């Protein structure tokens, strides 16, 4: 591959790249020739600085080798796709093991440093050449560092997004407690996005389960701003359009106040104090006969 | 108002799909095209329905008040953020009091059915420029999240 | 696109087959109101399952139908509103407040049977 690929890629600044192209080739050759020694030096510094502690020495050495080779290839070809893919793949493997962003940044900067020192000791006798060498090396090395760090951060963000999604789904389960009756216990902080998701989930649940009554229990909701309160009202109305009745339970005085403030007629909303009462009301609507056993209050029998 | 008032200008000429709005059949066509475009852009069914609904209301306003006009549907992408933009433009009588028209309840009282506050609620961005005797342009946008 | 209206016992069932224009909706309104009188039906079911949008005009027309039918002494129930459609309706502020709704045709028939029985009972008890 070598110089051909390197020159093919250089389009934006011909004079600079003509010079730096030749230099880059020399630089890449240098880094290839000293591969074993520089790689070991780097791995040693990773251990010394206590980076990548979640990984064993062998693992660090294996990854260091891969990164080293990818690094040089990126320098040589000035294409970063392979490196990017590798960085993403590496991140995917090491993030679950607890490797932190500062460790990845740390090792990439170390490699940059190890290579720079080696270049310096090789060329420092000819100061002008040495300067030009660094002119060629630095932008590429920066971009490599950038690519790897960015790949790591993006992968982390993707994982976080996925986890948030999972948590969101877990925290808004639509439960079918008996035929045609759904319960939606809302817990925690409801933001507009979650509220919206919850509504969609509930409406689909109503259709899929042919529900006639829904109990939305908001006992576990800490606070509700006007936007989310509005959403709750819309959810009640939309459920009705599908033919289901909504009973809201666990309405705190604060949330009731918010609803009144945004102009909700609480009289039109079917509210019951507790979840238990809400379920009983739902069963009554569904035509079940609820009988309280005097001996054990709270248990019920179907007639 | 000055002559360069956006209400006077034809809507953005670039790459959008234009739909002539003159009859109730055009309302159906416009909202179906909007839904298809939203779905094709990767919007979920819930948001595609909302987009379709907003187009229906905007097209309805044109037919009811201006007799004819057009709706331009345009996918946009700025720095990786994707949105669908809908511009409803007519050269009808215009709205004398835009502030009043944007108040909830104004539409339903008196059976006017402008529904503009509703459209604003459905969408993420809403702009209206109207001048009596010259026409109305409503531009709305829904971001893909 | 004409909406077929079928007579099923005491009830009429109008099942919408495709997207409707304003003219189609008005034709549906006139046809339903006429047929209720003609058949002396006690209930009307309007099945909107296939509609992927119900805008302000459609909603208002359905409400008008329900009101006119009530004036003729019968009940109306709208069935089959899709979840996404319902959500977009309430966001626009369309709630069909005083019109009965049910999940599907089966539920709609069950609702009307119950309703008409209640009404007959009410009339009978008042008569006593």
Coordinates of C-alpha atoms in Angstrom, one line a residue:
Chain A
X1 CA 0.0 0.0 0.0
X2 CA 2.5 2.7 1.2
X3 CA 3.1 5.9 -0.6
X4 CA 0.7 5.4 -3.4
X5 CA -2.3 5.4 -1.1
X6 CA -0.9 8.3 0.9
X7 CA -0.5 10.5 -2.2
X8 CA -3.9 9.5 -3.6
X9 CA -5.5 10.9 -0.5
X10 CA -3.7 14.2 -0.5
X11 CA -5.8 16.7 -2.3
X12 CA -6.3 19.9 -0.4
X13 CA -2.8 21.4 -0.1
X14 CA -0.5 20.0 -2.8
X15 CA 2.8 21.8 -2.0
X16 CA 2.6 21.0 1.7
X17 CA 1.7 17.4 1.0
X18 CA 4.3 16.9 -1.6
X19 CA 7.0 17.7 1.0
X20 CA 5.2 16.1 3.9
X21 CA 4.3 13.1 1.7
X22 CA 7.9 12.2 1.3
X23 CA 8.6 12.9 5.0
X24 CA 5.5 10.9 6.0
X25 CA 6.8 7.9 4.2
X26 CA 10.1 8.2 5.9
X27 CA 8.4 8.7 9.2
X28 CA 6.2 5.7 8.7
X29 CA 9.2 3.6 7.7
X30 CA 10.9 4.7 10.9
X31 CA 8.0 3.8 13.1
X32 CA 7.7 0.4 11.3
X33 CA 11.3 -0.4 11.8
X34 CA 11.1 0.3 15.5
X35 CA 7.7 -1.3 16.0
X36 CA 8.7 -3.9 18.7
X37 CA 10.7 -1.5 20.8
X38 CA 8.2 1.4 20.7
X39 CA 5.3 -0.9 21.3
X40 CA 6.9 -2.3 24.4
X41 CA 7.9 1.1 25.6
X42 CA 4.3 2.2 25.2
X43 CA 2.8 -0.8 27.0
X44 CA 5.3 -0.3 29.8
X45 CA 4.2 3.3 30.2
X46 CA 0.5 2.3 30.2
X47 CA 1.2 -0.1 33.2
X48 CA 3.4 2.5 34.9
X49 CA 0.7 5.1 34.8
X50 CA -1.8 2.6 36.0
X51 CA -4.1 3.0 33.0
X52 CA -6.4 0.2 31.7
X53 CA -6.2 -1.4 35.1
X54 CA -9.3 -3.5 34.2
X55 CA -7.2 -5.4 31.7
X56 CA -4.4 -7.9 32.1
X57 CA -0.8 -7.3 30.9
X58 CA -1.3 -9.6 27.9
X59 CA -4.5 -8.0 26.9
X60 CA -2.9 -4.5 27.1
X61 CA 0.0 -5.7 25.0
X62 CA -2.4 -7.2 22.4
X63 CA -4.5 -4.1 22.2
X64 CA -1.4 -1.9 22.1
X65 CA -0.1 -3.8 19.1
X66 CA -3.4 -3.4 17.3
X67 CA -3.6 0.2 18.1
X68 CA 0.0 0.8 17.1
X69 CA -0.5 -0.9 13.7
X70 CA -3.8 0.9 13.1
X71 CA -2.1 4.2 14.1
X72 CA 0.7 3.8 11.6
X73 CA -1.7 2.7 8.9
X74 CA -3.8 5.8 9.5
X75 CA -0.6 8.0 9.4
X76 CA 0.4 6.4 6.2
X77 CA -2.8 6.3 4.3
X78 CA -4.3 9.4 5.8
X79 CA -7.6 7.5 6.0
X80 CA -9.2 7.1 9.3
X81 CA -12.1 4.8 8.6
X82 CA -10.3 1.6 9.6
X83 CA -9.0 3.2 12.7
X84 CA -12.5 4.6 13.5
X85 CA -14.0 1.1 13.1
X86 CA -11.3 -0.4 15.3
X87 CA -11.8 2.3 18.0
X88 CA -15.5 1.6 18.0
X89 CA -14.9 -2.1 18.3
X90 CA -12.3 -1.7 21.0
X91 CA -14.6 0.6 23.0
X92 CA -17.5 -1.8 22.7
X93 CA -15.2 -4.5 24.2
X94 CA -13.7 -2.5 27.0
X95 CA -16.5 -0.1 28.1
X96 CA -18.5 -3.0 29.8
X97 CA -15.3 -3.8 31.7
X98 CA -15.2 -0.3 33.2
X99 CA -12.5 1.4 31.2
X100 CA -12.9 5.2 31.6
X101 CA -12.7 8.0 29.1
X102 CA -9.5 9.5 30.7
X103 CA -7.7 6.1 30.3
X104 CA -8.4 6.0 26.6
X105 CA -7.4 9.6 26.2
X106 CA -4.3 8.9 28.3
X107 CA -3.0 5.9 26.3
X108 CA -3.6 7.7 23.0
X109 CA -1.6 10.7 24.2
X110 CA 1.1 8.4 25.5
X111 CA 1.5 6.7 22.2
X112 CA 1.7 10.1 20.5
X113 CA 4.4 11.1 23.0
X114 CA 6.4 7.8 22.7
X115 CA 6.4 8.2 18.9
X116 CA 7.3 11.9 19.1
X117 CA 10.3 11.2 21.4
X118 CA 11.5 8.5 19.1
X119 CA 11.3 10.8 16.1
X120 CA 13.1 13.5 18.0
X121 CA 16.0 11.3 19.0
X122 CA 16.3 10.1 15.4
X123 CA 16.2 13.5 13.7
X124 CA 17.3 16.1 16.3
X125 CA 20.7 16.5 14.7
X126 CA 19.1 18.1 11.7
X127 CA 16.9 20.7 13.3
X128 CA 15.2 21.9 10.1
X129 CA 14.4 18.4 9.0
X130 CA 13.2 17.6 12.5
X131 CA 10.8 20.6 12.4
X132 CA 9.5 19.5 9.0
X133 CA 9.1 16.0 10.3
X134 CA 7.0 17.2 13.1
X135 CA 5.0 19.4 10.8
X136 CA 4.0 16.3 9.0
X137 CA 3.6 14.1 12.0
X138 CA 1.6 16.4 14.3
X139 CA -1.6 17.1 12.3
X140 CA -1.9 13.4 11.5
X141 CA -1.2 12.3 15.1
X142 CA -3.7 14.8 16.4
X143 CA -6.3 13.5 14.1
X144 CA -5.6 9.9 15.1
X145 CA -5.9 10.8 18.8
X146 CA -9.1 12.6 18.1
X147 CA -10.5 9.7 16.1
X148 CA -9.8 7.2 18.8
X149 CA -11.1 9.4 21.7
X150 CA -14.2 10.4 19.8
X151 CA -14.9 6.8 18.9
X152 CA -14.7 5.9 22.5
X153 CA -17.0 8.8 23.7
X154 CA -19.5 8.1 21.0
X155 CA -19.7 4.4 21.9
X156 CA -20.1 5.4 25.5
X157 CA -23.0 7.7 24.6
X158 CA -24.6 5.1 22.5
X159 CA -24.5 2.6 25.4
X160 CA -25.9 5.3 27.8
X161 CA -28.7 6.0 25.4
X162 CA -29.5 2.3 25.2
X163 CA -29.5 2.0 28.9
X164 CA -31.8 5.0 29.3
X165 CA -34.1 3.5 26.8
X166 CA -34.1 0.2 28.7
X167 CA -34.7 2.0 32.0
X168 CA -37.5 4.0 30.5
X169 CA -39.2 0.9 29.3
X170 CA -38.8 -0.8 32.6
X171 CA -40.2 2.1 34.5
X172 CA -43.4 2.3 32.5
X173 CA -44.8 -1.2 32.4
X174 CA -48.3 -1.6 31.2
X175 CA -49.7 -4.5 33.3
X176 CA -52.7 -6.6 32.6
X177 CA -54.0 -7.7 36.0
X178 CA -57.1 -9.3 34.6
X179 CA -59.0 -9.6 31.4
X180 CA -59.7 -6.1 30.0
X181 CA -58.1 -4.3 32.8
X182 CA -54.7 -2.6 32.5
X183 CA -52.7 -1.0 35.2
X184 CA -50.1 1.7 34.5
X185 CA -48.0 2.5 37.6
X186 CA -46.1 5.6 37.0
X187 CA -42.9 6.0 39.0
X188 CA -40.2 8.6 39.4
X189 CA -39.6 11.7 37.4
X190 CA -41.8 12.0 34.3
X191 CA -40.3 14.2 31.6
X192 CA -42.2 15.1 28.5
X193 CA -40.4 12.5 26.4
X194 CA -41.2 9.7 28.8
X195 CA -44.8 11.0 29.2
X196 CA -45.2 10.8 25.4
X197 CA -43.7 7.3 25.3
X198 CA -45.9 6.2 28.1
X199 CA -49.0 7.4 26.3
X200 CA -48.1 5.6 23.1
X201 CA -47.4 2.4 25.0
X202 CA -50.6 2.6 26.9
X203 CA -52.8 3.3 23.8
X204 CA -51.2 0.4 22.0
X205 CA -51.7 -1.8 25.1
X206 CA -55.3 -0.9 25.2
X207 CA -55.8 -2.1 21.6
X208 CA -53.6 -5.1 21.9
X209 CA -55.3 -6.3 25.2
X210 CA -58.8 -5.1 24.3
X211 CA -58.8 -3.3 27.6
X212 CA -62.0 -1.5 28.7
X213 CA -60.6 0.0 31.9
X214 CA -57.2 1.4 32.7
X215 CA -56.0 2.4 36.1
X216 CA -53.1 4.9 36.0
X217 CA -51.5 5.1 39.4
X218 CA -49.4 8.2 40.0
X219 CA -48.6 7.6 43.7
X220 CA -44.9 7.2 42.8
X221 CA -44.7 10.3 40.7
X222 CA -42.6 12.9 42.6
X223 CA -43.7 16.0 40.8
X224 CA -45.5 17.0 37.7
X225 CA -45.1 20.2 35.7
X226 CA -47.9 21.7 33.6
X227 CA -46.6 20.0 30.4
X228 CA -46.7 16.6 31.9
X229 CA -50.0 17.2 33.6
X230 CA -51.4 18.2 30.3
X231 CA -50.0 15.0 28.9
X232 CA -51.8 13.0 31.6
X233 CA -55.1 14.6 30.6
X234 CA -54.4 13.9 26.9
X235 CA -53.8 10.3 27.8
X236 CA -57.1 10.0 29.6
X237 CA -58.9 11.6 26.6
X238 CA -57.1 9.5 24.0
X239 CA -57.9 6.3 25.9
X240 CA -61.5 7.2 25.9
X241 CA -61.4 7.7 22.2
X242 CA -60.3 4.1 22.0
X243 CA -63.3 3.1 24.1
X244 CA -61.5 2.6 27.4
X245 CA -62.2 4.3 30.7
X246 CA -59.3 5.7 32.7
X247 CA -59.2 5.8 36.5
X248 CA -56.5 7.9 38.0
X249 CA -55.3 6.9 41.5
X250 CA -52.7 8.3 43.9
X251 CA -53.3 11.9 43.0
X252 CA -51.3 14.0 45.5
X253 CA -52.7 17.4 46.6
X254 CA -49.8 19.1 44.7
X255 CA -50.5 17.3 41.5
X256 CA -54.2 18.0 41.9
X257 CA -53.4 21.7 42.2
X258 CA -51.2 21.6 39.1
X259 CA -54.1 20.0 37.2
X260 CA -56.5 22.6 38.4
X261 CA -54.1 25.4 37.5
X262 CA -53.9 24.3 33.9
X263 CA -57.6 24.3 33.8
X264 CA -58.5 20.6 34.2
X265 CA -62.0 19.9 35.5
X266 CA -61.1 17.3 38.1
X267 CA -64.8 16.5 38.3
X268 CA -64.6 15.1 34.7
X269 CA -61.6 13.0 35.6
X270 CA -62.3 9.6 37.2
X271 CA -60.1 9.8 40.3
X272 CA -59.9 7.4 43.2
X273 CA -57.7 7.8 46.3
X274 CA -55.6 4.6 46.4
X275 CA -54.6 1.9 43.9
X276 CA -56.7 -0.7 45.7
X277 CA -59.8 1.5 45.5
X278 CA -59.0 2.2 41.9
X279 CA -58.9 -1.5 41.0
X280 CA -62.1 -2.1 42.9
X281 CA -63.8 0.7 40.9
X282 CA -62.4 -0.8 37.7
X283 CA -63.8 -4.2 38.5
X284 CA -67.1 -2.6 39.3
X285 CA -67.0 -0.9 35.8
X286 CA -66.2 -4.3 34.3
X287 CA -69.2 -5.9 35.9
X288 CA -67.3 -7.9 38.5
X289 CA -68.9 -8.2 41.9
X290 CA -66.4 -7.1 44.6
X291 CA -67.1 -8.6 48.0
X292 CA -65.0 -7.6 50.9
X293 CA -64.2 -10.4 53.3
X294 CA -64.7 -9.0 56.8
X295 CA -62.1 -11.3 58.3
X296 CA -59.3 -10.2 55.9
X297 CA -60.0 -6.7 54.6
X298 CA -58.4 -6.1 51.3
X299 CA -58.9 -9.6 49.9
X300 CA -61.7 -9.9 47.5
X301 CA -63.9 -12.6 46.0
X302 CA -65.5 -12.7 42.7
X303 CA -69.2 -13.5 42.8
Chain B
X1 CA -45.7 46.2 5.6
X2 CA -42.8 46.2 3.2
X3 CA -42.8 44.5 -0.1
X4 CA -40.4 41.9 0.9
X5 CA -42.9 40.5 3.4
X6 CA -42.6 36.7 3.4
X7 CA -46.3 36.4 3.0
X8 CA -45.9 38.0 -0.5
X9 CA -43.1 35.8 -1.6
X10 CA -43.6 32.4 -3.0
X11 CA -42.4 29.8 -0.6
X12 CA -38.9 28.5 -0.7
X13 CA -38.2 27.3 -4.2
X14 CA -35.7 24.5 -3.4
X15 CA -36.3 20.8 -3.5
X16 CA -39.7 20.6 -1.6
X17 CA -42.8 18.8 -2.9
X18 CA -45.5 21.2 -3.8
X19 CA -49.1 20.3 -3.6
X20 CA -51.8 22.6 -5.1
X21 CA -54.7 23.1 -2.7
X22 CA -58.0 24.0 -4.1
X23 CA -60.6 21.4 -3.2
X24 CA -61.3 19.0 -0.4
X25 CA -59.7 16.2 -2.5
X26 CA -56.5 18.1 -2.4
X27 CA -56.6 18.1 1.4
X28 CA -56.6 14.3 1.4
X29 CA -53.8 14.2 -1.2
X30 CA -51.6 16.7 0.7
X31 CA -51.8 14.9 4.0
X32 CA -51.3 11.5 2.4
X33 CA -48.1 12.8 0.7
X34 CA -47.0 14.3 4.0
X35 CA -47.5 11.0 5.9
X36 CA -45.6 9.1 3.2
X37 CA -42.7 11.6 3.3
X38 CA -42.5 11.5 7.1
X39 CA -42.5 7.7 7.1
X40 CA -39.9 7.6 4.3
X41 CA -37.8 10.0 6.4
X42 CA -37.9 7.5 9.3
X43 CA -40.5 9.2 11.5
X44 CA -42.4 6.8 13.6
X45 CA -46.1 6.1 13.0
X46 CA -47.2 8.3 15.9
X47 CA -45.3 11.4 14.6
X48 CA -46.2 10.7 11.0
X49 CA -49.9 10.8 12.1
X50 CA -49.3 14.1 13.8
X51 CA -47.6 15.5 10.7
X52 CA -50.5 14.3 8.5
X53 CA -53.0 15.9 10.9
X54 CA -51.2 19.2 10.8
X55 CA -51.1 19.2 7.0
X56 CA -54.8 18.4 6.9
X57 CA -55.7 21.4 9.1
X58 CA -53.4 23.8 7.2
X59 CA -54.8 22.7 3.9
X60 CA -58.3 23.0 5.2
X61 CA -57.7 26.6 6.2
X62 CA -56.6 27.4 2.7
X63 CA -59.7 25.8 1.1
X64 CA -62.0 27.4 3.7
X65 CA -60.6 31.0 3.7
X66 CA -58.4 31.5 0.7
X67 CA -60.1 29.2 -1.8
X68 CA -56.7 28.2 -3.3
X69 CA -53.0 28.0 -2.3
X70 CA -50.3 25.5 -2.0
X71 CA -48.5 23.4 0.5
X72 CA -44.8 22.6 0.3
X73 CA -43.4 19.6 2.0
X74 CA -39.7 19.5 2.6
X75 CA -37.2 17.2 4.3
X76 CA -34.4 19.2 5.9
X77 CA -31.1 18.3 7.5
X78 CA -29.0 20.7 9.5
X79 CA -25.9 19.3 11.1
X80 CA -27.4 15.8 11.2
X81 CA -30.7 17.0 12.8
X82 CA -33.5 15.9 10.5
X83 CA -36.8 17.7 10.3
X84 CA -39.8 17.8 8.1
X85 CA -40.9 21.3 7.1
X86 CA -44.4 22.2 5.9
X87 CA -45.2 25.6 4.4
X88 CA -48.8 26.5 3.7
X89 CA -49.1 29.5 1.5
X90 CA -52.1 31.4 0.1
X91 CA -52.9 34.8 -1.4
X92 CA -56.3 34.9 0.3
X93 CA -57.9 37.6 2.5
X94 CA -55.3 37.2 5.3
X95 CA -56.0 37.2 9.0
X96 CA -56.8 40.6 10.5
X97 CA -55.8 39.6 14.1
X98 CA -53.1 36.9 14.2
X99 CA -52.8 37.1 17.9
X100 CA -56.5 36.4 18.3
X101 CA -56.4 33.6 15.8
X102 CA -53.6 32.0 17.8
X103 CA -55.8 31.9 20.9
X104 CA -57.3 28.6 21.9
X105 CA -61.1 28.6 21.5
X106 CA -61.1 31.4 19.0
X107 CA -61.4 28.9 16.2
X108 CA -64.2 26.8 17.6
X109 CA -66.3 29.7 18.7
X110 CA -68.1 31.1 15.7
X111 CA -67.4 27.8 13.9
X112 CA -64.4 29.2 12.1
X113 CA -62.3 26.1 12.6
X114 CA -59.0 27.8 12.0
X115 CA -57.3 25.3 14.4
X116 CA -54.0 27.2 14.3
X117 CA -53.3 26.8 18.1
X118 CA -53.9 23.1 17.7
X119 CA -51.4 22.9 14.8
X120 CA -48.9 24.8 16.9
X121 CA -49.3 22.2 19.7
X122 CA -48.8 19.4 17.3
X123 CA -45.6 20.7 15.8
X124 CA -42.2 21.7 17.2
X125 CA -41.9 25.0 15.4
X126 CA -44.6 27.3 14.1
X127 CA -44.4 30.6 12.3
X128 CA -47.2 32.6 10.7
X129 CA -47.1 35.7 8.6
X130 CA -50.4 37.2 7.4
X131 CA -51.5 40.4 5.9
X132 CA -55.0 41.5 5.2
X133 CA -55.7 41.5 1.5
X134 CA -52.5 39.8 0.6
X135 CA -52.5 36.3 2.1
X136 CA -51.1 34.0 4.7
X137 CA -48.0 31.9 5.1
X138 CA -47.7 29.3 7.8
X139 CA -44.4 27.4 8.3
X140 CA -44.3 24.5 10.7
X141 CA -41.6 22.0 11.5
X142 CA -41.3 18.6 13.2
X143 CA -37.9 17.5 14.4
X144 CA -36.9 13.9 14.3
X145 CA -35.8 12.8 17.8
Chain C
X1 CA -66.0 7.0 -2.1
X2 CA -69.4 5.9 -0.7
X3 CA -69.6 4.3 2.7
X4 CA -71.6 1.2 2.8
X5 CA -74.3 1.2 5.5
X6 CA -75.6 -2.2 6.5
X7 CA -78.7 -2.9 8.6
X8 CA -78.1 -5.4 11.3
X9 CA -81.2 -6.0 13.4
X10 CA -82.0 -2.8 15.2
X11 CA -78.7 -1.2 14.3
X12 CA -77.1 0.4 11.3
X13 CA -73.4 -0.2 10.7
X14 CA -71.5 2.2 8.5
X15 CA -68.0 0.9 7.9
X16 CA -65.7 3.4 6.3
X17 CA -63.5 1.7 3.7
X18 CA -60.9 4.3 2.8
X19 CA -59.8 7.9 3.3
X20 CA -62.8 10.3 3.1
X21 CA -63.0 13.7 1.6
X22 CA -65.2 16.4 3.2
X23 CA -67.8 15.7 0.5
X24 CA -67.7 12.0 1.4
X25 CA -68.2 12.8 5.1
X26 CA -71.2 15.0 4.4
X27 CA -72.7 12.3 2.1
X28 CA -72.2 9.8 4.9
X29 CA -73.9 12.1 7.4
X30 CA -76.9 12.6 5.1
X31 CA -77.2 8.8 4.3
X32 CA -77.0 7.7 7.9
X33 CA -79.5 10.2 9.1
X34 CA -81.9 9.3 6.3
X35 CA -81.5 5.5 6.9
X36 CA -82.0 5.7 10.7
X37 CA -85.4 7.3 10.0
X38 CA -86.2 4.8 7.2
X39 CA -85.4 1.7 9.2
X40 CA -86.4 3.1 12.6
X41 CA -83.0 1.9 13.9
X42 CA -82.2 2.3 17.6
X43 CA -78.5 2.6 17.1
X44 CA -75.7 3.5 14.7
X45 CA -72.2 2.2 14.6
X46 CA -69.6 4.1 12.6
X47 CA -66.5 2.1 12.1
X48 CA -63.4 4.3 11.5
X49 CA -60.8 1.6 11.8
X50 CA -59.2 2.3 8.4
X51 CA -58.9 6.1 8.9
X52 CA -55.3 7.1 9.5
X53 CA -56.2 10.7 10.3
X54 CA -59.3 12.3 11.8
X55 CA -59.0 16.0 11.5
X56 CA -61.2 18.8 12.8
X57 CA -63.7 18.4 10.0
X58 CA -64.0 14.7 10.3
X59 CA -64.4 14.9 14.0
X60 CA -67.0 17.7 13.8
X61 CA -69.0 15.8 11.2
X62 CA -69.0 12.6 13.3
X63 CA -70.2 14.7 16.2
X64 CA -72.9 16.3 14.1
X65 CA -74.0 12.8 13.0
X66 CA -74.2 11.7 16.7
X67 CA -76.3 14.7 17.6
X68 CA -78.6 14.4 14.7
X69 CA -79.1 10.7 15.4
X70 CA -79.9 11.5 19.0
X71 CA -82.5 13.9 17.9
X72 CA -84.1 11.0 16.0
X73 CA -84.2 9.0 19.2
X74 CA -81.3 6.7 18.5
X75 CA -77.7 6.2 19.8
X76 CA -74.4 6.5 17.9
X77 CA -71.1 4.9 18.8
X78 CA -67.8 5.5 17.0
X79 CA -65.6 2.4 16.9
X80 CA -62.1 1.6 15.8
X81 CA -60.2 4.8 16.4
X82 CA -56.5 3.9 16.1
X83 CA -54.1 4.7 18.9
X84 CA -51.9 7.1 16.9
X85 CA -55.0 8.8 15.5
X86 CA -56.5 9.2 19.0
X87 CA -53.3 10.7 20.3
X88 CA -53.0 13.2 17.5
X89 CA -56.7 14.1 17.9
X90 CA -56.3 15.0 21.6
X91 CA -53.1 17.0 20.9
X92 CA -55.0 19.1 18.4
X93 CA -57.8 19.5 21.0
X94 CA -60.4 17.1 19.4
X95 CA -61.9 15.0 22.1
X96 CA -65.4 14.0 20.7
X97 CA -66.5 14.7 24.3
X98 CA -70.2 13.8 24.2
X99 CA -70.0 11.0 21.6
X100 CA -69.7 7.3 22.7
X101 CA -66.7 5.4 21.5
X102 CA -65.8 1.7 21.6
X103 CA -62.8 -0.4 20.7
X104 CA -64.2 -2.2 17.7
X105 CA -67.4 -3.4 16.1
X106 CA -68.0 -6.1 18.6
X107 CA -67.7 -3.7 21.5
X108 CA -69.8 -1.2 19.7
X109 CA -72.7 -3.7 19.3
X110 CA -72.4 -4.7 22.9
X111 CA -72.5 -1.0 23.9
X112 CA -75.5 -0.2 21.9
X113 CA -77.4 -3.3 23.1
X114 CA -76.7 -2.3 26.7
X115 CA -77.7 1.3 26.0
X116 CA -80.9 0.6 24.2
X117 CA -81.9 -1.9 27.0
X118 CA -81.2 0.8 29.6
X119 CA -83.2 3.4 27.7
X120 CA -86.2 1.0 27.3
X121 CA -86.0 0.2 31.0
X122 CA -85.9 3.9 31.8
X123 CA -88.9 4.6 29.7
X124 CA -90.8 1.6 31.2
X125 CA -90.0 2.6 34.8
X126 CA -91.1 6.1 34.1
X127 CA -94.3 4.7 32.6
X128 CA -95.1 2.9 35.8

